[in-house]
Amino acid sequence: MPTETVRLPARLHALAAMAALLERLERQPRSASAEQFRGVVQQIRELLVQAEGDESLPALLAIAPATAELYENLHYEHAGLCRSPLEDALNAELAASAAITAARSR
C-alpha cells in the first residue's frame, strides 16, 4: 500500500487490515498456501459486502489495488470493469472477445 495517510471510519478498519494483508500476499506470492490465500480473499469479500455503499469505501479501494480488483470482479456482471480506466477496460474487453473467437475457431 502507498505511504499516504487515509483516514477511515472504524467500521472499515477490519477491511483495511485485511486489504493490507492481501497486498502483502500479492507482493510475496509464496508466503501463504492457496487455502490461506482463499481464506483471506473470502474474508475480504464478506467485508466488502458489508461495506457496500459506504462513502469511505472508494478511498480504501484507491490505495489497495488487490482489494479494488476483487471488488471489481465481484461487480463485473453488473458494472464491468467499473474501477479500471476506460481505455484499459476497453482493451481488456477486446482481448477477451478475440480470445473467445480464437477458441471457438479451433
Short mmCIF file of N, CA, C and O in Angstrom, two decimals:
data_model
loop_
_atom_site.label_atom_id
_atom_site.label_comp_id
_atom_site.label_asym_id
_atom_site.label_seq_id
_atom_site.Cartn_x
_atom_site.Cartn_y
_atom_site.Cartn_z
N MET A 1 0.85 -1.18 0.00
CA MET A 1 0.00 0.00 0.00
C MET A 1 0.90 1.24 0.00
O MET A 1 1.94 1.24 0.63
N PRO A 2 0.45 2.30 -0.63
CA PRO A 2 1.22 3.54 -0.61
C PRO A 2 1.34 4.08 0.81
O PRO A 2 0.59 3.72 1.70
N THR A 3 2.28 5.00 1.01
CA THR A 3 2.53 5.53 2.35
C THR A 3 1.63 6.71 2.70
O THR A 3 1.73 7.24 3.79
N GLU A 4 0.78 7.14 1.79
CA GLU A 4 -0.10 8.26 2.10
C GLU A 4 -1.06 7.88 3.23
O GLU A 4 -1.41 6.72 3.40
N THR A 5 -1.47 8.87 4.00
CA THR A 5 -2.38 8.63 5.12
C THR A 5 -3.81 8.82 4.64
O THR A 5 -4.16 9.84 4.06
N VAL A 6 -4.61 7.82 4.90
CA VAL A 6 -6.02 7.89 4.58
C VAL A 6 -6.77 7.59 5.87
O VAL A 6 -6.54 6.56 6.50
N ARG A 7 -7.63 8.48 6.26
CA ARG A 7 -8.43 8.29 7.48
C ARG A 7 -9.72 7.54 7.10
O ARG A 7 -10.48 7.99 6.26
N LEU A 8 -9.90 6.41 7.76
CA LEU A 8 -11.09 5.60 7.52
C LEU A 8 -11.89 5.50 8.80
O LEU A 8 -11.32 5.44 9.89
N PRO A 9 -13.20 5.42 8.70
CA PRO A 9 -14.01 5.24 9.90
C PRO A 9 -13.75 3.85 10.50
O PRO A 9 -13.34 2.92 9.80
N ALA A 10 -14.01 3.72 11.77
CA ALA A 10 -13.77 2.46 12.48
C ALA A 10 -14.47 1.29 11.82
O ALA A 10 -13.96 0.17 11.82
N ARG A 11 -15.61 1.55 11.21
CA ARG A 11 -16.37 0.44 10.58
C ARG A 11 -15.61 -0.21 9.42
O ARG A 11 -15.95 -1.31 9.01
N LEU A 12 -14.59 0.46 8.89
CA LEU A 12 -13.81 -0.10 7.79
C LEU A 12 -12.42 -0.58 8.22
O LEU A 12 -11.64 -1.01 7.38
N HIS A 13 -12.13 -0.52 9.50
CA HIS A 13 -10.79 -0.90 9.95
C HIS A 13 -10.48 -2.37 9.68
O HIS A 13 -9.36 -2.71 9.28
N ALA A 14 -11.43 -3.26 9.90
CA ALA A 14 -11.19 -4.68 9.63
C ALA A 14 -10.92 -4.91 8.15
O ALA A 14 -10.00 -5.65 7.77
N LEU A 15 -11.70 -4.26 7.30
CA LEU A 15 -11.49 -4.37 5.86
C LEU A 15 -10.13 -3.81 5.46
O LEU A 15 -9.41 -4.41 4.66
N ALA A 16 -9.75 -2.70 6.05
CA ALA A 16 -8.44 -2.10 5.74
C ALA A 16 -7.30 -3.03 6.16
O ALA A 16 -6.32 -3.18 5.42
N ALA A 17 -7.44 -3.66 7.31
CA ALA A 17 -6.40 -4.59 7.77
C ALA A 17 -6.29 -5.79 6.84
O ALA A 17 -5.18 -6.23 6.48
N MET A 18 -7.42 -6.32 6.43
CA MET A 18 -7.40 -7.47 5.52
C MET A 18 -6.89 -7.05 4.15
O MET A 18 -6.18 -7.81 3.49
N ALA A 19 -7.22 -5.85 3.71
CA ALA A 19 -6.72 -5.34 2.43
C ALA A 19 -5.20 -5.22 2.48
O ALA A 19 -4.51 -5.57 1.51
N ALA A 20 -4.66 -4.75 3.59
CA ALA A 20 -3.20 -4.64 3.73
C ALA A 20 -2.56 -6.03 3.68
O ALA A 20 -1.51 -6.22 3.06
N LEU A 21 -3.20 -7.00 4.32
CA LEU A 21 -2.69 -8.37 4.28
C LEU A 21 -2.71 -8.91 2.85
O LEU A 21 -1.73 -9.51 2.38
N LEU A 22 -3.78 -8.66 2.12
CA LEU A 22 -3.86 -9.13 0.73
C LEU A 22 -2.78 -8.48 -0.12
O LEU A 22 -2.17 -9.14 -0.96
N GLU A 23 -2.51 -7.20 0.10
CA GLU A 23 -1.44 -6.53 -0.65
C GLU A 23 -0.10 -7.21 -0.38
O GLU A 23 0.69 -7.43 -1.30
N ARG A 24 0.17 -7.56 0.88
CA ARG A 24 1.42 -8.25 1.20
C ARG A 24 1.48 -9.62 0.55
O ARG A 24 2.53 -10.03 0.03
N LEU A 25 0.38 -10.34 0.55
CA LEU A 25 0.35 -11.66 -0.08
C LEU A 25 0.56 -11.55 -1.59
O LEU A 25 1.19 -12.42 -2.19
N GLU A 26 0.02 -10.51 -2.19
CA GLU A 26 0.21 -10.31 -3.63
C GLU A 26 1.68 -10.02 -3.95
O GLU A 26 2.17 -10.43 -4.99
N ARG A 27 2.36 -9.30 -3.08
CA ARG A 27 3.77 -8.97 -3.31
C ARG A 27 4.69 -10.15 -3.02
O ARG A 27 5.79 -10.23 -3.54
N GLN A 28 4.25 -11.06 -2.15
CA GLN A 28 5.05 -12.24 -1.78
C GLN A 28 4.18 -13.48 -1.99
O GLN A 28 3.67 -14.06 -1.04
N PRO A 29 4.02 -13.90 -3.24
CA PRO A 29 3.05 -14.95 -3.56
C PRO A 29 3.28 -16.29 -2.87
O PRO A 29 2.36 -17.05 -2.69
N ARG A 30 4.47 -16.60 -2.48
CA ARG A 30 4.73 -17.91 -1.85
C ARG A 30 4.66 -17.84 -0.32
O ARG A 30 5.00 -18.80 0.35
N SER A 31 4.20 -16.72 0.21
CA SER A 31 4.18 -16.56 1.67
C SER A 31 2.95 -17.20 2.32
O SER A 31 2.89 -17.28 3.54
N ALA A 32 1.99 -17.64 1.54
CA ALA A 32 0.79 -18.28 2.08
C ALA A 32 0.40 -19.42 1.16
O ALA A 32 0.66 -19.39 -0.04
N SER A 33 -0.26 -20.42 1.74
CA SER A 33 -0.77 -21.52 0.92
C SER A 33 -1.98 -21.04 0.14
O SER A 33 -2.57 -20.00 0.44
N ALA A 34 -2.37 -21.81 -0.84
CA ALA A 34 -3.56 -21.46 -1.63
C ALA A 34 -4.79 -21.38 -0.74
O ALA A 34 -5.62 -20.49 -0.89
N GLU A 35 -4.87 -22.29 0.22
CA GLU A 35 -6.02 -22.28 1.14
C GLU A 35 -6.03 -21.02 2.00
O GLU A 35 -7.08 -20.41 2.21
N GLN A 36 -4.86 -20.62 2.48
CA GLN A 36 -4.78 -19.39 3.28
C GLN A 36 -5.15 -18.18 2.43
O GLN A 36 -5.88 -17.29 2.89
N PHE A 37 -4.65 -18.13 1.22
CA PHE A 37 -4.95 -17.02 0.32
C PHE A 37 -6.46 -16.95 0.06
O PHE A 37 -7.06 -15.89 0.12
N ARG A 38 -7.07 -18.10 -0.23
CA ARG A 38 -8.52 -18.13 -0.46
C ARG A 38 -9.28 -17.66 0.78
O ARG A 38 -10.29 -16.97 0.67
N GLY A 39 -8.79 -18.03 1.96
CA GLY A 39 -9.43 -17.59 3.20
C GLY A 39 -9.40 -16.08 3.36
O GLY A 39 -10.40 -15.46 3.75
N VAL A 40 -8.26 -15.48 3.04
CA VAL A 40 -8.14 -14.02 3.12
C VAL A 40 -9.10 -13.38 2.12
O VAL A 40 -9.83 -12.44 2.45
N VAL A 41 -9.11 -13.89 0.90
CA VAL A 41 -9.99 -13.33 -0.13
C VAL A 41 -11.46 -13.47 0.28
O VAL A 41 -12.25 -12.54 0.11
N GLN A 42 -11.82 -14.60 0.85
CA GLN A 42 -13.21 -14.81 1.29
C GLN A 42 -13.58 -13.82 2.39
O GLN A 42 -14.67 -13.26 2.37
N GLN A 43 -12.68 -13.60 3.34
CA GLN A 43 -12.97 -12.63 4.40
C GLN A 43 -13.13 -11.23 3.83
O GLN A 43 -14.04 -10.49 4.22
N ILE A 44 -12.27 -10.87 2.91
CA ILE A 44 -12.38 -9.55 2.28
C ILE A 44 -13.69 -9.44 1.52
O ILE A 44 -14.38 -8.42 1.58
N ARG A 45 -14.04 -10.50 0.84
CA ARG A 45 -15.31 -10.50 0.09
C ARG A 45 -16.49 -10.22 1.01
O ARG A 45 -17.35 -9.40 0.72
N GLU A 46 -16.52 -10.89 2.16
CA GLU A 46 -17.60 -10.69 3.13
C GLU A 46 -17.59 -9.26 3.67
O GLU A 46 -18.65 -8.63 3.83
N LEU A 47 -16.41 -8.73 3.95
CA LEU A 47 -16.30 -7.37 4.45
C LEU A 47 -16.71 -6.35 3.39
O LEU A 47 -17.30 -5.31 3.71
N LEU A 48 -16.40 -6.63 2.13
CA LEU A 48 -16.82 -5.74 1.04
C LEU A 48 -18.34 -5.70 0.92
O LEU A 48 -18.92 -4.63 0.68
N VAL A 49 -18.98 -6.84 1.10
CA VAL A 49 -20.44 -6.88 1.05
C VAL A 49 -21.01 -6.00 2.17
O VAL A 49 -21.94 -5.22 1.95
N GLN A 50 -20.42 -6.09 3.36
CA GLN A 50 -20.88 -5.27 4.49
C GLN A 50 -20.64 -3.78 4.24
O GLN A 50 -21.40 -2.94 4.70
N ALA A 51 -19.57 -3.46 3.52
CA ALA A 51 -19.19 -2.06 3.29
C ALA A 51 -19.85 -1.47 2.05
O ALA A 51 -19.64 -0.30 1.74
N GLU A 52 -20.64 -2.25 1.36
CA GLU A 52 -21.27 -1.79 0.12
C GLU A 52 -22.01 -0.47 0.35
O GLU A 52 -22.77 -0.33 1.29
N GLY A 53 -21.71 0.50 -0.49
CA GLY A 53 -22.36 1.79 -0.40
C GLY A 53 -21.74 2.76 0.60
O GLY A 53 -22.16 3.90 0.70
N ASP A 54 -20.75 2.31 1.35
CA ASP A 54 -20.10 3.18 2.33
C ASP A 54 -19.35 4.29 1.60
O ASP A 54 -18.60 4.02 0.67
N GLU A 55 -19.54 5.52 2.02
CA GLU A 55 -18.92 6.65 1.33
C GLU A 55 -17.40 6.66 1.44
O GLU A 55 -16.72 7.31 0.64
N SER A 56 -16.84 5.93 2.39
CA SER A 56 -15.38 5.87 2.56
C SER A 56 -14.74 4.71 1.80
O SER A 56 -13.52 4.64 1.70
N LEU A 57 -15.54 3.82 1.26
CA LEU A 57 -15.00 2.66 0.56
C LEU A 57 -14.13 3.04 -0.64
O LEU A 57 -13.05 2.46 -0.81
N PRO A 58 -14.52 3.99 -1.47
CA PRO A 58 -13.65 4.35 -2.61
C PRO A 58 -12.24 4.79 -2.20
O PRO A 58 -11.27 4.49 -2.89
N ALA A 59 -12.11 5.47 -1.06
CA ALA A 59 -10.79 5.89 -0.59
C ALA A 59 -9.93 4.67 -0.25
O ALA A 59 -8.74 4.63 -0.57
N LEU A 60 -10.54 3.67 0.37
CA LEU A 60 -9.81 2.45 0.69
C LEU A 60 -9.42 1.71 -0.58
O LEU A 60 -8.28 1.27 -0.73
N LEU A 61 -10.35 1.59 -1.51
CA LEU A 61 -10.06 0.87 -2.75
C LEU A 61 -8.98 1.57 -3.57
O LEU A 61 -8.22 0.92 -4.29
N ALA A 62 -8.90 2.89 -3.45
CA ALA A 62 -7.90 3.64 -4.20
C ALA A 62 -6.47 3.33 -3.75
O ALA A 62 -5.53 3.45 -4.53
N ILE A 63 -6.30 2.91 -2.51
CA ILE A 63 -4.96 2.62 -2.00
C ILE A 63 -4.68 1.13 -1.86
O ILE A 63 -3.59 0.74 -1.45
N ALA A 64 -5.65 0.30 -2.20
CA ALA A 64 -5.49 -1.15 -2.08
C ALA A 64 -5.87 -1.80 -3.41
O ALA A 64 -6.99 -2.29 -3.57
N PRO A 65 -4.94 -1.83 -4.36
CA PRO A 65 -5.27 -2.32 -5.71
C PRO A 65 -5.78 -3.76 -5.76
O PRO A 65 -6.67 -4.06 -6.55
N ALA A 66 -5.25 -4.64 -4.94
CA ALA A 66 -5.72 -6.03 -4.98
C ALA A 66 -7.16 -6.13 -4.49
O ALA A 66 -7.97 -6.87 -5.05
N THR A 67 -7.49 -5.38 -3.47
CA THR A 67 -8.87 -5.36 -2.96
C THR A 67 -9.78 -4.67 -3.96
O THR A 67 -10.92 -5.11 -4.17
N ALA A 68 -9.31 -3.62 -4.61
CA ALA A 68 -10.10 -2.96 -5.64
C ALA A 68 -10.39 -3.90 -6.79
O ALA A 68 -11.50 -3.92 -7.33
N GLU A 69 -9.41 -4.71 -7.17
CA GLU A 69 -9.62 -5.68 -8.24
C GLU A 69 -10.65 -6.72 -7.83
O GLU A 69 -11.51 -7.11 -8.62
N LEU A 70 -10.57 -7.18 -6.58
CA LEU A 70 -11.56 -8.13 -6.08
C LEU A 70 -12.95 -7.49 -6.09
O LEU A 70 -13.92 -8.11 -6.54
N TYR A 71 -13.05 -6.26 -5.63
CA TYR A 71 -14.33 -5.53 -5.64
C TYR A 71 -14.89 -5.46 -7.06
O TYR A 71 -16.07 -5.71 -7.29
N GLU A 72 -14.03 -5.11 -7.98
CA GLU A 72 -14.45 -5.00 -9.38
C GLU A 72 -14.93 -6.36 -9.91
O GLU A 72 -15.95 -6.44 -10.59
N ASN A 73 -14.21 -7.41 -9.59
CA ASN A 73 -14.60 -8.74 -10.05
C ASN A 73 -15.95 -9.16 -9.45
O ASN A 73 -16.74 -9.83 -10.12
N LEU A 74 -16.20 -8.77 -8.21
CA LEU A 74 -17.48 -9.11 -7.58
C LEU A 74 -18.65 -8.40 -8.26
O LEU A 74 -19.78 -8.88 -8.22
N HIS A 75 -18.38 -7.25 -8.88
CA HIS A 75 -19.43 -6.47 -9.52
C HIS A 75 -19.37 -6.51 -11.04
O HIS A 75 -20.10 -5.77 -11.71
N TYR A 76 -18.54 -7.35 -11.60
CA TYR A 76 -18.31 -7.38 -13.04
C TYR A 76 -19.61 -7.64 -13.82
O TYR A 76 -19.86 -7.00 -14.84
N GLU A 77 -20.43 -8.54 -13.34
CA GLU A 77 -21.66 -8.90 -14.05
C GLU A 77 -22.55 -7.69 -14.29
O GLU A 77 -23.18 -7.57 -15.34
N HIS A 78 -22.58 -6.77 -13.33
CA HIS A 78 -23.47 -5.61 -13.44
C HIS A 78 -22.76 -4.34 -13.89
O HIS A 78 -23.38 -3.46 -14.47
N ALA A 79 -21.46 -4.23 -13.60
CA ALA A 79 -20.78 -2.96 -13.85
C ALA A 79 -19.54 -3.08 -14.72
O ALA A 79 -18.88 -2.09 -14.99
N GLY A 80 -19.19 -4.28 -15.16
CA GLY A 80 -17.98 -4.45 -15.96
C GLY A 80 -16.75 -4.05 -15.17
O GLY A 80 -16.71 -4.21 -13.96
N LEU A 81 -15.77 -3.54 -15.85
CA LEU A 81 -14.54 -3.11 -15.19
C LEU A 81 -14.72 -1.68 -14.69
O LEU A 81 -14.08 -0.74 -15.15
N CYS A 82 -15.60 -1.52 -13.71
CA CYS A 82 -16.05 -0.20 -13.27
C CYS A 82 -14.96 0.65 -12.62
O CYS A 82 -15.07 1.86 -12.59
N ARG A 83 -13.91 0.06 -12.10
CA ARG A 83 -12.87 0.83 -11.43
C ARG A 83 -11.63 0.99 -12.30
O ARG A 83 -10.70 1.66 -11.92
N SER A 84 -11.62 0.37 -13.46
CA SER A 84 -10.48 0.46 -14.35
C SER A 84 -10.64 1.66 -15.27
O SER A 84 -11.76 2.00 -15.66
N PRO A 85 -9.53 2.28 -15.67
CA PRO A 85 -9.63 3.35 -16.66
C PRO A 85 -10.31 2.82 -17.92
O PRO A 85 -10.13 1.67 -18.30
N LEU A 86 -11.07 3.66 -18.56
CA LEU A 86 -11.88 3.24 -19.70
C LEU A 86 -11.05 2.57 -20.79
O LEU A 86 -11.44 1.53 -21.32
N GLU A 87 -9.90 3.13 -21.14
CA GLU A 87 -9.09 2.55 -22.20
C GLU A 87 -8.62 1.14 -21.82
O GLU A 87 -8.68 0.22 -22.64
N ASP A 88 -8.18 0.96 -20.58
CA ASP A 88 -7.76 -0.36 -20.13
C ASP A 88 -8.93 -1.34 -20.16
O ASP A 88 -8.77 -2.49 -20.55
N ALA A 89 -10.10 -0.89 -19.72
CA ALA A 89 -11.28 -1.74 -19.73
C ALA A 89 -11.65 -2.14 -21.15
O ALA A 89 -11.96 -3.30 -21.42
N LEU A 90 -11.61 -1.19 -22.06
CA LEU A 90 -11.93 -1.48 -23.46
C LEU A 90 -10.94 -2.47 -24.04
O LEU A 90 -11.32 -3.44 -24.71
N ASN A 91 -9.65 -2.27 -23.79
CA ASN A 91 -8.63 -3.19 -24.30
C ASN A 91 -8.80 -4.59 -23.72
O ASN A 91 -8.63 -5.59 -24.43
N ALA A 92 -9.16 -4.68 -22.45
CA ALA A 92 -9.40 -5.99 -21.84
C ALA A 92 -10.60 -6.67 -22.48
O ALA A 92 -10.58 -7.88 -22.75
N GLU A 93 -11.64 -5.90 -22.73
CA GLU A 93 -12.84 -6.45 -23.36
C GLU A 93 -12.55 -6.94 -24.78
O GLU A 93 -12.97 -8.01 -25.20
N LEU A 94 -11.78 -6.16 -25.53
CA LEU A 94 -11.41 -6.55 -26.90
C LEU A 94 -10.53 -7.80 -26.90
O LEU A 94 -10.70 -8.70 -27.74
N ALA A 95 -9.59 -7.86 -25.96
CA ALA A 95 -8.72 -9.03 -25.86
C ALA A 95 -9.53 -10.27 -25.51
O ALA A 95 -9.30 -11.36 -26.05
N ALA A 96 -10.48 -10.12 -24.60
CA ALA A 96 -11.33 -11.26 -24.23
C ALA A 96 -12.16 -11.73 -25.41
O ALA A 96 -12.28 -12.94 -25.66
N SER A 97 -12.72 -10.79 -26.15
CA SER A 97 -13.51 -11.16 -27.33
C SER A 97 -12.65 -11.88 -28.38
O SER A 97 -13.09 -12.87 -28.97
N ALA A 98 -11.45 -11.38 -28.59
CA ALA A 98 -10.54 -12.04 -29.55
C ALA A 98 -10.19 -13.44 -29.09
O ALA A 98 -10.13 -14.36 -29.91
N ALA A 99 -9.95 -13.62 -27.81
CA ALA A 99 -9.60 -14.94 -27.28
C ALA A 99 -10.77 -15.90 -27.43
O ALA A 99 -10.59 -17.07 -27.79
N ILE A 100 -11.97 -15.43 -27.18
CA ILE A 100 -13.16 -16.27 -27.33
C ILE A 100 -13.35 -16.67 -28.79
O ILE A 100 -13.62 -17.83 -29.09
N THR A 101 -13.19 -15.71 -29.68
CA THR A 101 -13.33 -16.00 -31.12
C THR A 101 -12.28 -17.01 -31.57
O THR A 101 -12.59 -17.97 -32.30
N ALA A 102 -11.05 -16.84 -31.11
CA ALA A 102 -9.96 -17.76 -31.48
C ALA A 102 -10.25 -19.17 -30.92
O ALA A 102 -10.03 -20.18 -31.61
N ALA A 103 -10.76 -19.24 -29.71
CA ALA A 103 -11.06 -20.54 -29.10
C ALA A 103 -12.20 -21.25 -29.84
O ALA A 103 -12.18 -22.47 -30.01
N ARG A 104 -13.16 -20.50 -30.28
CA ARG A 104 -14.30 -21.09 -30.99
C ARG A 104 -13.90 -21.61 -32.37
O ARG A 104 -14.50 -22.54 -32.88
N SER A 105 -12.91 -21.01 -32.98
CA SER A 105 -12.50 -21.42 -34.33
C SER A 105 -11.54 -22.62 -34.32
O SER A 105 -11.16 -23.08 -35.37
N ARG A 106 -11.17 -23.09 -33.16
CA ARG A 106 -10.28 -24.26 -33.09
C ARG A 106 -11.00 -25.54 -33.30
O ARG A 106 -12.03 -25.86 -33.03
#
